[in-house]
Amino acid sequence: MKKALNAIGNYFKNIGIAFVRGDVWVKLSAVLMGAGYFARKQVINGIIMFLVEALFVVLCAGYAAPNLAKFGTLGTVQFEQVFDPLTMTSTVNDYDNSFLILLNSIMALFLILVFVLFWIANMKAVYRLQVQKENGEHINTFKEDVQALFNEKFHITLLTLPAIGIILMNILPILVLVAVAFTNYDQQHMPPSALFTWVGWSNFKNLFTDSVTVTFGYSFKKVLAWTLEWAVLATFTTYIGGILLAKFINNKKTKLPKMWRTLFIIAIAVPQFVTLLLVRNFFADSGIVNTFCTSIGLTDFLKNVGLVPANLSYIPFLTNPGWAKVMIVIINIWVGIPYQMLIATGVLMNIPEDQIESARIDGANPFQIFVKITMPYMLFVTGPSLITDFVKNINNFNVIYLLTQDVYVTSDQLLANSNAKEIDLLVTWLFRLTNEYYNYKMASVIGIIVFIICAAFTLVTFTRTIKGDKEEEFQ
Amino acid sequence: MKKTIQAILRHVVLLLLAVVWLIPILWLFVTSFSGYKGINTSHFFPETWTLDNYAQLFLRADSIVQYNKWFMNTFVIAVFTCVISTILVLMVSYTMSKLRFPGRKSLMSFSIILNMFPGVLSMIAIYFILKTFNLTNSHIGMIIVYSAGAGLGFLICKGFMDTISVSLSEAARLEGASEAKIFFKIIIPLSKPIIVYTVISSFLIPWGDFVFAKLMLNSGIATDWTVAIGLFNMLSKSMIAKYFSVFCAGGVVISVPISILFLIMQKFYVEGITGGSVKG
């Protein structure tokens, strides 16, 4: 922490030094970015800097300024279409598109930030040139500067392209998401035909309100509780199951371990959406499993025990809240165990054999060995990935959506009012809110909440990943 | 005697488990040969066997089934995605593994945190950004979605490059090779296994992805879709009675190449999860 503050402090100190000790050319560079280079006979660098500055000014005037001017209101001119019966054409007025204003403003702010950093870097570079000249050191020609990009500055060359991609696909969307959470962007406020605007924290308040008209609070509590339950169940069942299966197959008494392992892997090698959609029909209300259960009398038995409502002639595997939740967890075990088995197999093979051997000589039984030696070792190696798995399960969209979409209908009116279902995770709820109900404002709020939950858990892993970084070990 | 019984019991248990795991796959396979188009709810095996579902898939495209088109779409998207992603991943992992520059550690930490942010959450925003540039319902848009952020997934590849001895690049540097030359002539040839892994895993993304494709390719025109969307659509309520066995046939056809690729890359999968602490 202190180190980081120091680094920031130094960063600004260096600009100050450049300003105070720089000669007239350096000072002129603050306004005309190429100036310092011209003075040191780096003409091409100077021209490039000058062009960058000119481009920025043009972008500011033509793009950033008009958008940022409307950023406070997100647009005021309503979309209007006038039909002219004489020419049989309709004309559209010069309307404001709130979303475009929002998006462009964020990009414009980004542009300005990048330019400021660029400007600071330029000031420092120009000052460095001055110092070099004063000390009579060699000043790079343009050719040498370009060559440096493939040598000591190769990291800049390599990282530029990936960074642009990441900024566009990862950072920008997150910023937009956060911004939308503070607007009233929903089905009644859809650009281009309608405007939306800032509403402050009211969406967040909505999410925690539980009243007759707004049931988001009620749904949020239910969905959040099930999301966490699900994540814990899904993570632990597959983790333990995977270890047990791996141990079972790795046991010396098992013949052909490779063949067994491959059989289980085939089940996950088939794309998930194929298997999950298939399994969903396998367990449909009038599906093949139900036919089977009826014919062997299981359905009647479950009815008698009270596990299946008396008015049904089938087992509601994926249509009754309780059954669906259990089934989803079971089907997820089916999906998840082979993955965990793969990992566990790799780890188990590395358990120091002598430890187990000496424990055996001391008279430990297999169960004791498993609890006292195998598990601690497994947890030590796979602990971080366990938390990653937990976070992945919080966001396990595929299993829930593919198994229940179009099949599961909620009977809870309060949940239905806020477009949620009993079996929804926060992500599937978010997806339905956007994809079917165009309720972007609430979806964004939920997105932020999920992010906070995930971030809290990942920070724990994160410190370990960094600490456990063995990058220098082999070098 | 007791030992033999135990051994038999052990294998019987394994066999039962394997059956449980393979039943859906088997059902997929046999139903793809079913003469009845809907779901057979009374028998596991089809009553009549035929190859007609495959014929319908490949030869008789209609407004709902455009399998050849979907396959081509997904294939093209997958090829571009894997080329772009692999290049981006290699660039970032080499930089992080072999080059030393100020801010490297913090940049790495930052990208690890950023990578933990689930993509599903920001997909609405991604959708609108692409829509602004008129890239929804286009394959270029899909390629961008799958590959643009690929640079963040550098950890596994970097871990591999960390194991390449630094003395090689030191020697090259002494001979006067530039960093770029070291990258292309020394590191890339030595990283072949991890490049194979990166290529396969990014190639598989478009085949398995469902969410983004559903969101982006929403025009309702069947010829635009990827395999995942097309197959999902066949199982919607109004279609399922007429297309279920065709869906199974489609599932079998894409599962074969995908499974093979998956089996090749699964050994790297373990390495990636455990952060290279497994050397087996």
Short mmCIF file of N, CA and C in Angstrom, two decimals, chain A residues 225-302:
data_model
loop_
_atom_site.label_atom_id
_atom_site.label_comp_id
_atom_site.label_asym_id
_atom_site.label_seq_id
_atom_site.Cartn_x
_atom_site.Cartn_y
_atom_site.Cartn_z
N ALA A 225 -30.83 -16.19 -1.54
CA ALA A 225 -30.68 -17.35 -0.64
C ALA A 225 -30.46 -18.62 -1.45
N TRP A 226 -31.25 -18.82 -2.48
CA TRP A 226 -31.10 -20.04 -3.30
C TRP A 226 -29.78 -20.02 -4.05
N THR A 227 -29.36 -18.84 -4.52
CA THR A 227 -28.08 -18.76 -5.23
C THR A 227 -26.94 -19.25 -4.35
N LEU A 228 -26.94 -18.78 -3.09
CA LEU A 228 -25.86 -19.18 -2.19
C LEU A 228 -25.97 -20.65 -1.81
N GLU A 229 -27.21 -21.09 -1.51
CA GLU A 229 -27.41 -22.51 -1.21
C GLU A 229 -26.89 -23.37 -2.36
N TRP A 230 -27.31 -22.99 -3.55
CA TRP A 230 -26.92 -23.73 -4.74
C TRP A 230 -25.41 -23.76 -4.91
N ALA A 231 -24.78 -22.60 -4.73
CA ALA A 231 -23.34 -22.53 -4.96
C ALA A 231 -22.62 -23.45 -3.97
N VAL A 232 -23.05 -23.44 -2.71
CA VAL A 232 -22.41 -24.30 -1.71
C VAL A 232 -22.64 -25.76 -2.06
N LEU A 233 -23.92 -26.12 -2.31
CA LEU A 233 -24.24 -27.51 -2.62
C LEU A 233 -23.48 -27.98 -3.86
N ALA A 234 -23.58 -27.19 -4.91
CA ALA A 234 -22.99 -27.61 -6.19
C ALA A 234 -21.49 -27.78 -6.05
N THR A 235 -20.84 -26.85 -5.34
CA THR A 235 -19.39 -26.92 -5.22
C THR A 235 -18.96 -28.14 -4.41
N PHE A 236 -19.60 -28.34 -3.25
CA PHE A 236 -19.12 -29.41 -2.39
C PHE A 236 -19.48 -30.80 -2.89
N THR A 237 -20.69 -30.96 -3.42
CA THR A 237 -21.05 -32.30 -3.90
C THR A 237 -20.10 -32.73 -5.02
N THR A 238 -19.83 -31.85 -5.96
CA THR A 238 -18.99 -32.27 -7.07
C THR A 238 -17.53 -32.44 -6.62
N TYR A 239 -17.10 -31.60 -5.68
CA TYR A 239 -15.71 -31.68 -5.22
C TYR A 239 -15.46 -33.00 -4.52
N ILE A 240 -16.31 -33.29 -3.52
CA ILE A 240 -16.13 -34.54 -2.78
C ILE A 240 -16.34 -35.73 -3.71
N GLY A 241 -17.40 -35.66 -4.50
CA GLY A 241 -17.70 -36.76 -5.42
C GLY A 241 -16.54 -37.01 -6.37
N GLY A 242 -15.97 -35.94 -6.88
CA GLY A 242 -14.85 -36.08 -7.81
C GLY A 242 -13.65 -36.75 -7.16
N ILE A 243 -13.35 -36.36 -5.91
CA ILE A 243 -12.21 -36.96 -5.21
C ILE A 243 -12.46 -38.45 -4.97
N LEU A 244 -13.69 -38.76 -4.51
CA LEU A 244 -13.99 -40.16 -4.23
C LEU A 244 -13.89 -41.01 -5.50
N LEU A 245 -14.45 -40.48 -6.58
CA LEU A 245 -14.41 -41.23 -7.83
C LEU A 245 -12.96 -41.41 -8.30
N ALA A 246 -12.18 -40.35 -8.19
CA ALA A 246 -10.78 -40.43 -8.62
C ALA A 246 -10.03 -41.46 -7.80
N LYS A 247 -10.27 -41.45 -6.48
CA LYS A 247 -9.60 -42.42 -5.60
C LYS A 247 -10.00 -43.84 -5.95
N PHE A 248 -11.29 -43.98 -6.22
CA PHE A 248 -11.83 -45.29 -6.55
C PHE A 248 -11.18 -45.84 -7.82
N ILE A 249 -11.05 -44.97 -8.82
CA ILE A 249 -10.48 -45.42 -10.08
C ILE A 249 -8.97 -45.62 -9.96
N ASN A 250 -8.31 -44.75 -9.18
CA ASN A 250 -6.86 -44.83 -9.07
C ASN A 250 -6.38 -45.99 -8.21
N ASN A 251 -7.31 -46.56 -7.45
CA ASN A 251 -6.93 -47.66 -6.57
C ASN A 251 -6.24 -48.77 -7.38
N LYS A 252 -5.20 -49.35 -6.76
CA LYS A 252 -4.42 -50.36 -7.48
C LYS A 252 -5.25 -51.57 -7.85
N LYS A 253 -6.33 -51.79 -7.10
CA LYS A 253 -7.13 -52.99 -7.37
C LYS A 253 -8.03 -52.80 -8.58
N THR A 254 -8.17 -51.55 -9.06
CA THR A 254 -9.05 -51.31 -10.22
C THR A 254 -8.30 -51.63 -11.50
N LYS A 255 -8.91 -52.50 -12.30
CA LYS A 255 -8.30 -52.84 -13.59
C LYS A 255 -8.65 -51.76 -14.62
N LEU A 256 -7.78 -51.54 -15.56
CA LEU A 256 -8.01 -50.61 -16.68
C LEU A 256 -8.45 -49.21 -16.23
N PRO A 257 -7.71 -48.57 -15.34
CA PRO A 257 -8.16 -47.25 -14.86
C PRO A 257 -8.35 -46.24 -15.99
N LYS A 258 -7.50 -46.31 -16.99
CA LYS A 258 -7.60 -45.33 -18.08
C LYS A 258 -8.93 -45.42 -18.79
N MET A 259 -9.37 -46.65 -19.04
CA MET A 259 -10.63 -46.84 -19.74
C MET A 259 -11.79 -46.26 -18.93
N TRP A 260 -11.83 -46.54 -17.64
CA TRP A 260 -12.91 -46.01 -16.80
C TRP A 260 -12.92 -44.49 -16.83
N ARG A 261 -11.73 -43.93 -16.70
CA ARG A 261 -11.64 -42.47 -16.68
C ARG A 261 -12.21 -41.90 -17.98
N THR A 262 -11.82 -42.50 -19.11
CA THR A 262 -12.28 -41.99 -20.40
C THR A 262 -13.80 -42.07 -20.51
N LEU A 263 -14.38 -43.15 -19.98
CA LEU A 263 -15.84 -43.28 -20.04
C LEU A 263 -16.53 -42.08 -19.38
N PHE A 264 -15.99 -41.69 -18.23
CA PHE A 264 -16.61 -40.55 -17.54
C PHE A 264 -16.35 -39.24 -18.27
N ILE A 265 -15.19 -39.14 -18.87
CA ILE A 265 -14.86 -37.88 -19.56
C ILE A 265 -15.73 -37.70 -20.80
N ILE A 266 -16.09 -38.81 -21.45
CA ILE A 266 -16.94 -38.69 -22.63
C ILE A 266 -18.22 -37.94 -22.28
N ALA A 267 -18.74 -38.21 -21.09
CA ALA A 267 -20.00 -37.57 -20.69
C ALA A 267 -19.88 -36.05 -20.69
N ILE A 268 -18.67 -35.50 -20.36
CA ILE A 268 -18.56 -34.04 -20.34
C ILE A 268 -17.98 -33.50 -21.64
N ALA A 269 -17.48 -34.40 -22.51
CA ALA A 269 -16.91 -33.90 -23.76
C ALA A 269 -18.00 -33.46 -24.72
N VAL A 270 -19.17 -34.06 -24.60
CA VAL A 270 -20.31 -33.62 -25.41
C VAL A 270 -20.71 -32.23 -24.93
N PRO A 271 -20.95 -31.28 -25.87
CA PRO A 271 -21.29 -29.92 -25.44
C PRO A 271 -22.42 -29.90 -24.43
N GLN A 272 -22.25 -29.00 -23.44
CA GLN A 272 -23.21 -28.97 -22.33
C GLN A 272 -24.63 -28.70 -22.78
N PHE A 273 -24.80 -27.83 -23.77
CA PHE A 273 -26.17 -27.50 -24.11
C PHE A 273 -26.89 -28.69 -24.73
N VAL A 274 -26.13 -29.59 -25.36
CA VAL A 274 -26.76 -30.80 -25.90
C VAL A 274 -27.20 -31.71 -24.77
N THR A 275 -26.26 -32.03 -23.86
CA THR A 275 -26.62 -32.97 -22.81
C THR A 275 -27.70 -32.41 -21.89
N LEU A 276 -27.59 -31.12 -21.55
CA LEU A 276 -28.57 -30.57 -20.61
C LEU A 276 -29.97 -30.51 -21.22
N LEU A 277 -30.05 -30.12 -22.49
CA LEU A 277 -31.36 -30.08 -23.13
C LEU A 277 -31.95 -31.48 -23.23
N LEU A 278 -31.06 -32.44 -23.43
CA LEU A 278 -31.50 -33.82 -23.53
C LEU A 278 -32.03 -34.31 -22.18
N VAL A 279 -31.25 -34.05 -21.14
CA VAL A 279 -31.63 -34.51 -19.81
C VAL A 279 -32.95 -33.86 -19.39
N ARG A 280 -33.15 -32.62 -19.79
CA ARG A 280 -34.39 -31.93 -19.47
C ARG A 280 -35.58 -32.70 -20.04
N ASN A 281 -35.44 -33.22 -21.25
CA ASN A 281 -36.53 -33.98 -21.85
C ASN A 281 -36.62 -35.38 -21.28
N PHE A 282 -35.50 -35.87 -20.81
CA PHE A 282 -35.45 -37.16 -20.14
C PHE A 282 -36.36 -37.14 -18.91
N PHE A 283 -36.31 -36.03 -18.19
CA PHE A 283 -37.07 -35.91 -16.94
C PHE A 283 -38.35 -35.08 -17.10
N ALA A 284 -38.81 -34.90 -18.34
CA ALA A 284 -40.01 -34.09 -18.56
C ALA A 284 -41.22 -34.75 -17.89
N ASP A 285 -42.28 -33.94 -17.68
CA ASP A 285 -43.47 -34.46 -17.00
C ASP A 285 -44.05 -35.67 -17.70
N SER A 286 -43.99 -35.64 -19.03
CA SER A 286 -44.48 -36.81 -19.76
C SER A 286 -43.30 -37.52 -20.42
N GLY A 287 -42.16 -37.43 -19.78
CA GLY A 287 -40.94 -37.98 -20.37
C GLY A 287 -40.74 -39.44 -20.05
N ILE A 288 -39.62 -39.94 -20.51
CA ILE A 288 -39.38 -41.38 -20.45
C ILE A 288 -39.16 -41.86 -19.01
N VAL A 289 -38.52 -41.04 -18.18
CA VAL A 289 -38.29 -41.46 -16.81
C VAL A 289 -39.61 -41.58 -16.07
N ASN A 290 -40.52 -40.66 -16.35
CA ASN A 290 -41.83 -40.73 -15.71
C ASN A 290 -42.60 -41.96 -16.13
N THR A 291 -42.52 -42.30 -17.41
CA THR A 291 -43.19 -43.51 -17.88
C THR A 291 -42.67 -44.71 -17.11
N PHE A 292 -41.35 -44.73 -16.96
CA PHE A 292 -40.71 -45.84 -16.26
C PHE A 292 -41.15 -45.88 -14.79
N CYS A 293 -41.13 -44.71 -14.14
CA CYS A 293 -41.48 -44.66 -12.73
C CYS A 293 -42.92 -45.09 -12.50
N THR A 294 -43.81 -44.72 -13.42
CA THR A 294 -45.21 -45.10 -13.28
C THR A 294 -45.34 -46.61 -13.41
N SER A 295 -44.62 -47.17 -14.39
CA SER A 295 -44.79 -48.59 -14.66
C SER A 295 -44.25 -49.45 -13.52
N ILE A 296 -43.22 -48.97 -12.82
CA ILE A 296 -42.74 -49.78 -11.69
C ILE A 296 -43.43 -49.38 -10.38
N GLY A 297 -44.35 -48.41 -10.47
CA GLY A 297 -45.14 -48.07 -9.30
C GLY A 297 -44.49 -47.06 -8.38
N LEU A 298 -43.38 -46.48 -8.80
CA LEU A 298 -42.69 -45.51 -7.95
C LEU A 298 -43.52 -44.25 -7.77
N THR A 299 -44.18 -43.82 -8.83
CA THR A 299 -45.00 -42.61 -8.76
C THR A 299 -46.07 -42.75 -7.69
N ASP A 300 -46.77 -43.90 -7.70
CA ASP A 300 -47.82 -44.13 -6.72
C ASP A 300 -47.26 -44.17 -5.31
N PHE A 301 -46.07 -44.81 -5.20
CA PHE A 301 -45.44 -44.90 -3.89
C PHE A 301 -45.13 -43.50 -3.35
N LEU A 302 -44.56 -42.67 -4.21
CA LEU A 302 -44.19 -41.31 -3.77
C LEU A 302 -45.44 -40.51 -3.43
#
